[in-house]
Coordinates of C-alpha atoms in Angstrom, one line a residue:
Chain A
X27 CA -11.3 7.8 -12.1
X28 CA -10.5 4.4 -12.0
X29 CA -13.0 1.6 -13.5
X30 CA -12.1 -0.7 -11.1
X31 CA -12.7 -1.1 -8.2
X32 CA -16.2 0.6 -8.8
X33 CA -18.4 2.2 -6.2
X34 CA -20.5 -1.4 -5.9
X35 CA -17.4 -3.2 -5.3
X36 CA -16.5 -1.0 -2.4
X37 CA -20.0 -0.7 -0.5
X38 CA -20.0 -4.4 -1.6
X39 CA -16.8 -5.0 0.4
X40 CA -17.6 -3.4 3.3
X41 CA -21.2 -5.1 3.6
X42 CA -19.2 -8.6 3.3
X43 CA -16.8 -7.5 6.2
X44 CA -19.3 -6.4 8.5
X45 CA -21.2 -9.9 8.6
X46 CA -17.8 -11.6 8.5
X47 CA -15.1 -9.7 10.3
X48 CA -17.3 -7.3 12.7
X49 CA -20.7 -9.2 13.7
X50 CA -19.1 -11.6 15.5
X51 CA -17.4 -9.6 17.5
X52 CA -20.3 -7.5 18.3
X53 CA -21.1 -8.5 22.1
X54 CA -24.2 -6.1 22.7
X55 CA -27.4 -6.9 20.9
X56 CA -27.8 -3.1 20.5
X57 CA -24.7 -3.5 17.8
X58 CA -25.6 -6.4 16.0
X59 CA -28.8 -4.7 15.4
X60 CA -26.7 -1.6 14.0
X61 CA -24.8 -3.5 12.0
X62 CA -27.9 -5.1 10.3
X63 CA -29.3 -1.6 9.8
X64 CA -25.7 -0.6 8.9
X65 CA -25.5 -3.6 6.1
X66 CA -29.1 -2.3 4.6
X67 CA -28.4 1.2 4.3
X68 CA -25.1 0.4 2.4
X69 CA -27.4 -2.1 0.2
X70 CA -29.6 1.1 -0.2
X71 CA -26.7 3.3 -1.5
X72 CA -25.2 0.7 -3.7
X73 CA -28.5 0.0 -5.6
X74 CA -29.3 3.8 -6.0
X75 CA -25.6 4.7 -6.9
X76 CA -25.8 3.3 -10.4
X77 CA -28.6 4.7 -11.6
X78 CA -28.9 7.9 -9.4
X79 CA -27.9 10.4 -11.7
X80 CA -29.8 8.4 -14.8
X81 CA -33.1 8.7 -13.0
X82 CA -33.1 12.1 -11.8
X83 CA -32.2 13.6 -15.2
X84 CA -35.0 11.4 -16.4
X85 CA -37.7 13.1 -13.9
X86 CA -36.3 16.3 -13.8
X87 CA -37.0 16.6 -17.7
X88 CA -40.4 14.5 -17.4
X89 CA -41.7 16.9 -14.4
X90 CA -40.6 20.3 -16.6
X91 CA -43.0 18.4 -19.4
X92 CA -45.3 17.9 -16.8
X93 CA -45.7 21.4 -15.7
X94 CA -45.9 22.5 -19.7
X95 CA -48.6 19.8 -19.8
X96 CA -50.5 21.5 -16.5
X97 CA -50.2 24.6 -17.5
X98 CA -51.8 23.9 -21.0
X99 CA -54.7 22.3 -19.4
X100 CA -55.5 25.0 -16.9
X101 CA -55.4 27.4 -19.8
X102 CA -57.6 30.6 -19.1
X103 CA -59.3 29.5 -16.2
X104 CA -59.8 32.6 -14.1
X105 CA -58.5 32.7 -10.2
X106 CA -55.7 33.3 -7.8
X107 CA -55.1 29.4 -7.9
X108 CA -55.1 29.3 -11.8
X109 CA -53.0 32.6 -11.8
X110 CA -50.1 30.7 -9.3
X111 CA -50.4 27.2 -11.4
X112 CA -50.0 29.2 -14.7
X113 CA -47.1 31.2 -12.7
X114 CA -45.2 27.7 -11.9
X115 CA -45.7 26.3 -15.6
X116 CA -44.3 29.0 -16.8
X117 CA -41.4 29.1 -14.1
X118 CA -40.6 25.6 -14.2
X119 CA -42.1 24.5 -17.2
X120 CA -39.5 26.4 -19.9
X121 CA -36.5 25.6 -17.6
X122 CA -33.5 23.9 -19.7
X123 CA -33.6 19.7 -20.3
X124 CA -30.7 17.8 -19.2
X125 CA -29.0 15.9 -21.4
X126 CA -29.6 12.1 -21.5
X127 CA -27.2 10.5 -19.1
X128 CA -26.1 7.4 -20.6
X129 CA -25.8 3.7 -18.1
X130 CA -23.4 4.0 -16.0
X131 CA -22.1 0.6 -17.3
X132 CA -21.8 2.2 -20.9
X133 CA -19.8 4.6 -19.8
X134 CA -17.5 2.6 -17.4
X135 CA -16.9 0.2 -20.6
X136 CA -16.4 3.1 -23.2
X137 CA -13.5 4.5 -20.9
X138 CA -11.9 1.5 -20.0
X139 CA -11.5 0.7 -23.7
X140 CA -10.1 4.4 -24.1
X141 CA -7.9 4.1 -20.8
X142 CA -6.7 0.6 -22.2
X143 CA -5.7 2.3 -25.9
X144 CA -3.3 4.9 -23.6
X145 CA -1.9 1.9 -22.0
X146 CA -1.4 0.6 -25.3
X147 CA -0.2 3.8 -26.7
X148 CA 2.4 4.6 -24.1
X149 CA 4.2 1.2 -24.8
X150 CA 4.7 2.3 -28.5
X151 CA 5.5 5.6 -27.2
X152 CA 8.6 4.6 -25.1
X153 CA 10.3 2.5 -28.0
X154 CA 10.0 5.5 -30.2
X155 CA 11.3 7.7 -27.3
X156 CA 14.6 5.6 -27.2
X157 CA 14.8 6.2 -30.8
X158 CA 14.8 9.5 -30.2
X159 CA 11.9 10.7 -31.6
X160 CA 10.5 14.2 -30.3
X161 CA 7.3 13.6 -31.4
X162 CA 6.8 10.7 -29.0
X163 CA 8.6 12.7 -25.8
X164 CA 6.2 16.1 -26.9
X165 CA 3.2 13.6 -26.6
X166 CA 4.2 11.8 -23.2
X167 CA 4.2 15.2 -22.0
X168 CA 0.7 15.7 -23.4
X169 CA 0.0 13.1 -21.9
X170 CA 1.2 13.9 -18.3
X171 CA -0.1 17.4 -18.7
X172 CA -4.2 15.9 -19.1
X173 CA -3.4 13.1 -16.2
X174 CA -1.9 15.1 -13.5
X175 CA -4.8 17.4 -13.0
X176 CA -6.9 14.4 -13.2
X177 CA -4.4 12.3 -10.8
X178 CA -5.0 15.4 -8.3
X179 CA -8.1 15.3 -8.8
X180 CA -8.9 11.5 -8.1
X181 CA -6.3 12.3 -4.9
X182 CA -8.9 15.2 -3.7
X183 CA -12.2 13.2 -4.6
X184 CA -11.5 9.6 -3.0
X185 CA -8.6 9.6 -0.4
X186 CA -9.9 9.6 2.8
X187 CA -9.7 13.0 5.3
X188 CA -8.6 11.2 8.2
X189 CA -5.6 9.5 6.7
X190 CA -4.5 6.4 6.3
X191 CA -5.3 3.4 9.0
X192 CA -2.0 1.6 9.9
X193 CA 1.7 1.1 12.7
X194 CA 2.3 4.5 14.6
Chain B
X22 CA -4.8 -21.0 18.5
X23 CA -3.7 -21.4 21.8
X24 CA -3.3 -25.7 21.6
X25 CA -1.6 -25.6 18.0
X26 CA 0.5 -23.2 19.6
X27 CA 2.0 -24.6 22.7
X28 CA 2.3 -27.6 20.9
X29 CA 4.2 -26.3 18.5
X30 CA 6.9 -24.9 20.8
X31 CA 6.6 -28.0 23.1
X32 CA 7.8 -30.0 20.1
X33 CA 10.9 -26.9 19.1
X34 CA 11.6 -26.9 23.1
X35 CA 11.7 -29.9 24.2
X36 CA 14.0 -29.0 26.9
X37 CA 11.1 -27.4 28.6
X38 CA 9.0 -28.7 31.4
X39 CA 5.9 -26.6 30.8
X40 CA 4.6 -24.1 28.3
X41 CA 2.0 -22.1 29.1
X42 CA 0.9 -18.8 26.4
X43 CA -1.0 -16.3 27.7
X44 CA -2.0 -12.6 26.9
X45 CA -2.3 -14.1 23.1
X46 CA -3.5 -11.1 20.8
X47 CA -3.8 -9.8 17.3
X48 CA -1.2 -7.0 16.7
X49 CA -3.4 -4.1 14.1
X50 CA -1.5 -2.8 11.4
X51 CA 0.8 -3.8 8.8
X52 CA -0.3 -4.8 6.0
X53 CA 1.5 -8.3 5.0
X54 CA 1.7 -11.1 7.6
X55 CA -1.1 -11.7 10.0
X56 CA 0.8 -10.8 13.4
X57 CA -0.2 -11.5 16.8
X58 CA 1.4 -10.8 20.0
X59 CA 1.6 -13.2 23.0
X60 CA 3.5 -14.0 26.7
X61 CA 5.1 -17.9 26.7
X62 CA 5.8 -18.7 30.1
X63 CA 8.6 -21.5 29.9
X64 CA 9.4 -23.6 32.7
X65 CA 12.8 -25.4 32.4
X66 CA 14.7 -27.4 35.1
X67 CA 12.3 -25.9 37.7
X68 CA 13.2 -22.5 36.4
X69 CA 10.0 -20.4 35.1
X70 CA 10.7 -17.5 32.8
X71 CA 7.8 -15.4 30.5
X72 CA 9.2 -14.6 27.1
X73 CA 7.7 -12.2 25.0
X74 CA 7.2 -13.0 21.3
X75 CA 5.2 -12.2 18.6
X76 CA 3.6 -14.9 15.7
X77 CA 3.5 -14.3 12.5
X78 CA 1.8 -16.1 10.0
X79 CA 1.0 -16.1 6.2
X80 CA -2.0 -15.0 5.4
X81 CA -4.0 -17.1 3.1
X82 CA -2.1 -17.6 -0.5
X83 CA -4.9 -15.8 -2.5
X84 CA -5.5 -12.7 0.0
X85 CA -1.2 -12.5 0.5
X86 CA -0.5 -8.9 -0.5
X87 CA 3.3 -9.5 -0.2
X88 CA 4.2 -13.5 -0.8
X89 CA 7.1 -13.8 1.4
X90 CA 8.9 -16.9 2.8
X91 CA 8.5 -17.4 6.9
X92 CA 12.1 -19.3 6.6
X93 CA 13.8 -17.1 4.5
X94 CA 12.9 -14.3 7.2
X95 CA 13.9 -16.8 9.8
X96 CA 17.3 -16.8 8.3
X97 CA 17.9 -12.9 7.9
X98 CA 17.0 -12.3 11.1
X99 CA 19.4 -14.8 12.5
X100 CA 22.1 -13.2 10.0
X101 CA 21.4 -9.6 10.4
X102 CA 21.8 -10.8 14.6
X103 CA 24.7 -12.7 14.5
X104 CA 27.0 -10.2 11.5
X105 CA 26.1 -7.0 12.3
X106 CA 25.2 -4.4 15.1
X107 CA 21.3 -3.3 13.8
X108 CA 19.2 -4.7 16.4
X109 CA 16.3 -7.0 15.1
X110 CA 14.0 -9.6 17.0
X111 CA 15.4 -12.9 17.9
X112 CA 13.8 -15.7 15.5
X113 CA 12.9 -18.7 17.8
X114 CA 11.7 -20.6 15.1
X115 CA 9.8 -21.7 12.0
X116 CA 6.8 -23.8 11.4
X117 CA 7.1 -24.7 7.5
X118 CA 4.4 -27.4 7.4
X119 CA 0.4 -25.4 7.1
X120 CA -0.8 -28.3 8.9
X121 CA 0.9 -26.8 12.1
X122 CA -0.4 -23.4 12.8
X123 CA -3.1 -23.4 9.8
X124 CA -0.5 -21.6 7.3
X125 CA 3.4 -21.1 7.4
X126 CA 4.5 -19.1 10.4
X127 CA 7.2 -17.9 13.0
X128 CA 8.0 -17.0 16.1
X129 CA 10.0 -14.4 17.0
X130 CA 10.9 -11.9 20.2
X131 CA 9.0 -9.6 20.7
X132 CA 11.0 -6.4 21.3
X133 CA 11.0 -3.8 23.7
X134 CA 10.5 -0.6 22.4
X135 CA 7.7 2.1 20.9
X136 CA 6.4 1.9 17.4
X137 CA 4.4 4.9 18.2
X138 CA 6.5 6.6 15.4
X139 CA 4.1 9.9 15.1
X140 CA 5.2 11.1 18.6
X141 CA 9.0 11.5 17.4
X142 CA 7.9 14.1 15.2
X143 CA 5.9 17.4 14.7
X144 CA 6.0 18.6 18.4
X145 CA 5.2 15.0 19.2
X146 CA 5.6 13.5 22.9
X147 CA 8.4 11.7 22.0
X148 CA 9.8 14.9 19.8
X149 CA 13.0 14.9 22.0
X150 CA 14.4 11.3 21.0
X151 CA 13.8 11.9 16.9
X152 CA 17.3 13.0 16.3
X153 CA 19.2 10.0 18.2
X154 CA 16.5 7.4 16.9
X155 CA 16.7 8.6 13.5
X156 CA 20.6 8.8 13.4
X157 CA 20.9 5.7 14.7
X158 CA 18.4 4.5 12.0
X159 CA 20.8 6.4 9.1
X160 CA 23.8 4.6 10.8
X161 CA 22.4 1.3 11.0
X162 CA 20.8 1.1 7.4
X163 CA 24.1 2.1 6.5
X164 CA 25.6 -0.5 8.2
X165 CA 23.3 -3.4 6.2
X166 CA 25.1 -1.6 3.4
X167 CA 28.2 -1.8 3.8
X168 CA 27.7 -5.8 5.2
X169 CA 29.2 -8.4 3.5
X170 CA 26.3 -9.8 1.1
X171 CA 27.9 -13.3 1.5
X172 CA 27.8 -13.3 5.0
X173 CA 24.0 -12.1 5.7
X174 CA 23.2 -14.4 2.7
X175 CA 25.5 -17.3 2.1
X176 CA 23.3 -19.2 -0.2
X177 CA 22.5 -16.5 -2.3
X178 CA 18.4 -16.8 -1.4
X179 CA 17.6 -13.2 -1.4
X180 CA 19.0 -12.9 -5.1
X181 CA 15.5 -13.0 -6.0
X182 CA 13.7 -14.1 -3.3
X183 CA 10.6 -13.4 -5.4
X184 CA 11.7 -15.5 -8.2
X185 CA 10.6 -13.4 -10.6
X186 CA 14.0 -13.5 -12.7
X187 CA 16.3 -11.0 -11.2
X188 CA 19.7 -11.3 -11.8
X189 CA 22.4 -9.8 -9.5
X190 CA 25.2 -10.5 -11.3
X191 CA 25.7 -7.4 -11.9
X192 CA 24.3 -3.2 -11.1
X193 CA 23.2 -3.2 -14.7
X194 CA 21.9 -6.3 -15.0
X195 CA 20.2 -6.0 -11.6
X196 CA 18.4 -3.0 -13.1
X197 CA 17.5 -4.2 -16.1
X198 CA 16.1 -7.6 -15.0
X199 CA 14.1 -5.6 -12.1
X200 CA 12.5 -3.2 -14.9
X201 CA 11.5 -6.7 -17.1
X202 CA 9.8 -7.5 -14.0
X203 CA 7.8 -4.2 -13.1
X204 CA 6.9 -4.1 -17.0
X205 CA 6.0 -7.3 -17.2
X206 CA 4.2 -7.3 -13.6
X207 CA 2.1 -4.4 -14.9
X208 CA -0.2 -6.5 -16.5
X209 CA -0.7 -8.8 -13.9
X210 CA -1.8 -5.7 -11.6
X211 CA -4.0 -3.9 -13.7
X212 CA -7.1 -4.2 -11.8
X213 CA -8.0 -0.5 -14.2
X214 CA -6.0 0.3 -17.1
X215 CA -3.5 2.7 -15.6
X216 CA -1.5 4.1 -18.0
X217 CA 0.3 6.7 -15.3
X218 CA 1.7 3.5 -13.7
X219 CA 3.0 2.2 -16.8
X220 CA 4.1 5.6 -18.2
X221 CA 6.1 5.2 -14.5
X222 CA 8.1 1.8 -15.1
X223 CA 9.0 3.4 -18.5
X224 CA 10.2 6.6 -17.1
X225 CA 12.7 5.2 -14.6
X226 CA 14.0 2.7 -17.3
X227 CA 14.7 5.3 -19.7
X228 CA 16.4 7.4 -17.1
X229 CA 19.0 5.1 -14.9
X230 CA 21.6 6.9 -12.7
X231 CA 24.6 5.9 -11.9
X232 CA 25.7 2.0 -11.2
X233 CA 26.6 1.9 -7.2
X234 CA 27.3 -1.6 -5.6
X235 CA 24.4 -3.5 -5.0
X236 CA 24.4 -4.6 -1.2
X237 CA 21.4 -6.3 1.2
X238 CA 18.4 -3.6 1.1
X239 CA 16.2 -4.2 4.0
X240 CA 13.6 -3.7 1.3
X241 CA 10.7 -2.2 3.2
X242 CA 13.2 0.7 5.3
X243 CA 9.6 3.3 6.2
X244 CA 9.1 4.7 9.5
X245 CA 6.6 2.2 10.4
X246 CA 9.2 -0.2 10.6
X247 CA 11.4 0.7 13.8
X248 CA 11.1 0.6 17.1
X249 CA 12.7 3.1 19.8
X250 CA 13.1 3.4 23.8
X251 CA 14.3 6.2 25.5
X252 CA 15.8 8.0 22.2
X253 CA 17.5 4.6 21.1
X254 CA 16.5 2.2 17.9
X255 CA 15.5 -0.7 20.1
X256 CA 14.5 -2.9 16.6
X257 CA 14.8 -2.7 12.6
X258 CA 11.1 -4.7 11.8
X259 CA 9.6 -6.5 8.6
X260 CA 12.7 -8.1 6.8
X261 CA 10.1 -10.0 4.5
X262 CA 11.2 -7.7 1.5
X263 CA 14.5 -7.9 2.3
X264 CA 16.7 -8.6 -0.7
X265 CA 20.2 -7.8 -2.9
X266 CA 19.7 -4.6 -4.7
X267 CA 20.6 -1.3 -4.8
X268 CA 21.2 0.6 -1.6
X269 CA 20.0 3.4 -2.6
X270 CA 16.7 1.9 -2.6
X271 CA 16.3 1.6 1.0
X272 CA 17.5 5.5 1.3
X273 CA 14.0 6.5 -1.8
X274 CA 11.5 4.8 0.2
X275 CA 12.2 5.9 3.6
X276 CA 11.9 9.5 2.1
X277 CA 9.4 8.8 0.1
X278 CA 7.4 7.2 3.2
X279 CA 8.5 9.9 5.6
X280 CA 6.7 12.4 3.2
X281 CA 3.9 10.3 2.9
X282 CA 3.1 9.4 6.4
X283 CA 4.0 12.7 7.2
X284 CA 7.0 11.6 9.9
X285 CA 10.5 13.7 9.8
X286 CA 12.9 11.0 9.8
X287 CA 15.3 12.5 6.6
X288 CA 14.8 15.7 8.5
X289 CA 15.8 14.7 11.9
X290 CA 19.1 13.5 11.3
X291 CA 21.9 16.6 12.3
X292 CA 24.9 15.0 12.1
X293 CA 27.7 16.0 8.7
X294 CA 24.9 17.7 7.7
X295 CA 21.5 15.6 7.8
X296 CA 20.6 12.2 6.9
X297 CA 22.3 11.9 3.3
X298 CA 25.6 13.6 4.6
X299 CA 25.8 11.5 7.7
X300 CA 25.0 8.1 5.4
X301 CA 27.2 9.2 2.6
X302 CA 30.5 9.6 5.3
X303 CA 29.6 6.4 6.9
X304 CA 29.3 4.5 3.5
X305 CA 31.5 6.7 1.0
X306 CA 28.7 6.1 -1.5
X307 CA 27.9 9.7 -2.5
X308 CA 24.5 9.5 -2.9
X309 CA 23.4 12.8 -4.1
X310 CA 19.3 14.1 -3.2
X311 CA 19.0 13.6 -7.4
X312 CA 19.3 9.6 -7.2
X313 CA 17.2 9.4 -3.6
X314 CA 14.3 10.9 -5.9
X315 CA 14.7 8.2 -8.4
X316 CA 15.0 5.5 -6.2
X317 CA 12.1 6.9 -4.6
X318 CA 10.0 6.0 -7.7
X319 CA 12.3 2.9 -8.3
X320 CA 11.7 1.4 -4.7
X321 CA 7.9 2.6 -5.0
X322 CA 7.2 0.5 -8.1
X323 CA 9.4 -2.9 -6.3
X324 CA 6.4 -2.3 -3.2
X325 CA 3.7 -1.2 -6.3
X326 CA 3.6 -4.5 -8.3
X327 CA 2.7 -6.7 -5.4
X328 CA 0.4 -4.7 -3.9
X329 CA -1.5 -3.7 -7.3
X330 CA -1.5 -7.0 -7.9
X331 CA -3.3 -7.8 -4.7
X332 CA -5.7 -5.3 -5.1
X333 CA -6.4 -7.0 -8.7
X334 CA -7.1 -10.1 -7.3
X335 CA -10.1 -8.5 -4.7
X336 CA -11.2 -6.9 -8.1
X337 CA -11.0 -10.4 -9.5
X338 CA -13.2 -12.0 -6.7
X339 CA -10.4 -14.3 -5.9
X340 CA -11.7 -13.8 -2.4
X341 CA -13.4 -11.0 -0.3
X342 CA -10.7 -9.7 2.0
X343 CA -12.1 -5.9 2.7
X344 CA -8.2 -4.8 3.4
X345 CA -7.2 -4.8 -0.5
X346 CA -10.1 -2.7 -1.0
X347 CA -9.0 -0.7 1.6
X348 CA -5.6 -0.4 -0.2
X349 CA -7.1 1.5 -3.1
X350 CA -6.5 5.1 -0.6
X351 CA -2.2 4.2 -0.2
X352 CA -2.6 4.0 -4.2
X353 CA -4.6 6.9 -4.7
X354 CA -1.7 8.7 -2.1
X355 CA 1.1 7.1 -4.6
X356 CA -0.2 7.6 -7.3
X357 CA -0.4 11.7 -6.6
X358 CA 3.3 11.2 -5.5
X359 CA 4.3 9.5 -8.4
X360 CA 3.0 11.8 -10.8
X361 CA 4.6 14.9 -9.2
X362 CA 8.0 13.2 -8.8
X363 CA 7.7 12.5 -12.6
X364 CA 6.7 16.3 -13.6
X365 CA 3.2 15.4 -14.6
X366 CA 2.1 19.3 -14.4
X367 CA -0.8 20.1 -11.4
X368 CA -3.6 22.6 -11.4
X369 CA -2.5 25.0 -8.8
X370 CA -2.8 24.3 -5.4
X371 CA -2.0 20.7 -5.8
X372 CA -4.3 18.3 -4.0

């Protein structure tokens, strides 16, 4: 993954070229209105993007607390209700936490920094390669053999399935 | 548009009686120059006749993905016309001065001809003309080749039309002054850290082939860059790039765009054995399939560091343009490529 441009950037940029590049050419009042509601939804997804994943690890381990907590205070009240409460707490209430899942900005920062130091590190590695030391060429390849699954996977999660826009 | 316009060819045709443009519109793809297509109909000495040309014009400096000089492409076209047999456009003329069509622009013919280059291939509607368009496209590049550098460029411009430092004094030199620049371009393009792209420039450094004469390299040789008619070449487009280098660049980036934009043009060729065979008896240059790899990567990385760059510049809010977001999926697409040309190992089943 790169950490730039980021997800915001993107849904940024294409909310910027609607109003500039495609309003105006929108004739029908039908598709200015659509591209209005198109500009919101976008705004939507780019608020909830950062903090998606945050947040629902956050509630998913408060509402397993929660059920523990429900449970507790229905206790040994007698009934078919009380029996299916007591049922759910213990279904849902002893399922497994999530890990914390730190800011998204924390994370974007921490690997950059590491991403940087590999930049840094491949530099150093080709003046020792000249020399001819094998220790630098075995840890190029190292190096190549952790980025190409993750190059392959970057091609399969972000290029686009209909190909590329352009001549012919 | 339209006044700037005609006034602009009033004041390069002054011979004319009238000039009228009609049919003005923008021409989509391509990612450089903005380019628009248009009919001038030119009356002179009572005799009307409707040209059709095409305008293109710099974008603005901060959004230009490519930097290239409207004159300097003036002049190759005029060159590559008037010394050599590869059709290209007629270049009317050259407006220098911003103040004239809003930012340095030309105009130019606009040539007959299909640039619908997915039909020619893959049981296409045009798949019947691939083989004489693309051996005519092997035999003209091969042609720029073998052309007198001094002759297409007599003032030695497209030494390093860039200005970036290259020095074509010699093959070696013209290597080693290109990898400065990729190296030293890398951190003026790295909108991410990306060590793969690095890891690249320092890959083909290490590993030169053979020297070869350096010769004009149309620079950006791809099949979206031709135009055919009735399975002929009717136009070699886009000289912006267009530069002294190494030949064999030309040969890397059309397969390396071919297998890209999923077109056959390497493949199509039949003649002394396909595209290579039929360049190498035209030329004598031997290329083998080995050095079209590396100057596949080579040739990548000369189109890479401008186009990083731009992308790093949208990243850097230097303006807004949505297009070098956009070109974040043709780097995601090299970036695959590059890494499997280099041996970087994949999980099975590649992408």
């Amino acid at each position: 993954m790169y950490t730039a441009p980021t997800t915001d950037d993107l849904i940024e940029g294409v909310i910027i070229a609607l109003e500039r590049d495609i309003l105006p050419a929108c004739t029908s009042q039908k598709a200015q209105v659509g591209v209005v509601m198109a500009q919101a939804v976008l705004q939507m997804a780019r608020q909830m993007i950062p903090v998606q994943l945050q947040y629902m690890c956050e509630e998913h381990n408060q509402m397993t607390s929660l059920f523990r907590e429900i449970g507790e205070l229905i206790g040994d009240t007698p009934g078919p209700e009380a029996d299916r409460i007591r049922e759910l707490a213990q279904k849902f209430g002893n399922r497994q936490q999530f890990p914390v899942v730190p800011p998204t900005t924390e994370v974007m920062e921490s690997h950059r920094e590491l991403a940087q130091g590999l930049v840094d590190a491949i530099r150093n590695l080709d003046v020792l390669i000249v020399q001819g030391n094998d220790g630098a060429n075995q840890a190029i390849l190292r190096f190549r053999e952790q980025f190409g699954p993750r190059i392959a996977r970057d091609f399969a999660t972000m290029v686009a399935g209909a190909g590329m826009a352009g001549r012919g | 548009m339209h006044v700037q316009l005609t006034d602009f060819l009033r004041a390069q045709w002054p011979d004319a009686e009238e000039i009228m443009i009609e049919e003005f519109a923008v021409l989509a793809g391509g990612y450089s120059q903005e380019t628009y297509r248009f009919d001038a109909r030119v009356r002179r000495s009572g005799r009307e006749e409707r040209l059709p040309l095409i305008l293109r014009k710099n974008p603005p400096l901060e959004a230009d993905i490519l930097p290239t000089s409207r004159e300097q492409e003036h002049r190759i076209l005029c060159a590559v016309k008037q010394h050599t047999t590869i059709p290209v456009s007629t270049s009317y003329c050259v407006a220098h001065d911003p103040a004239i069509l809003g930012t340095p622009a030309m105009v130019i013919e606009r040539v007959r001809g299909s640039g619908q280059v997915s039909d020619l291939f893959n049981g296409g509607p045009a798949a019947t003309q691939a083989e004489n368009v693309a051996t005519q496209l092997c035999e003209k590049i091969a042609e720029l080749h073998l052309a007198d550098p001094k002759k297409i460029d007599p003032d030695g411009a497209l030494a390093d039309p860039r200005g970036v430092g290259i020095d074509v004094s010699s093959w070696d030199r013209y290597m080693e002054s290109t990898f400065d620049y990729y190296i030293r371009g890398y951190d003026e393009s790295d909108f991410s850290p990306l060590p793969n792209v690095l890891d690249t420039y320092l890959a083909i450094r290490r590993n030169k082939p053979r020297p070869l004469q350096l010769s004009v390299v149309h620079g950006d040789f791809n099949p979206a860059n031709f135009l055919y008619e009735d399975g002929n070449l009717t136009a070699l487009i886009d000289w912006e790039n267009c530069h002294i280098g190494d030949p064999r660049e030309d040969l890397g980036w059309m397969k390396h765009m071919d297998l890209l934009s999923n077109t056959n043009v390497f493949g199509s060729v039949k003649e002394n054995g396909g595209f290579l065979g039929h360049y190498n008896k035209i030329t004598g240059f031997n290329v083998t399939e080995e050095e079209v790899e590396y100057f596949r990567l080579f040739g990548a990385a000369n189109i890479a560091i401008p186009v990083l760059g731009a992308v790093k510049k949208r990243v850097d809010r230097k303006h807004t343009e949505l297009l070098h977001l956009y070109l974040m999926q043709p780097i995601l697409v090299s970036a695959f490529a590059w890494a499997q040309m280099l041996g970087y190992p994949m999980p099975a089943g590649g992408e």
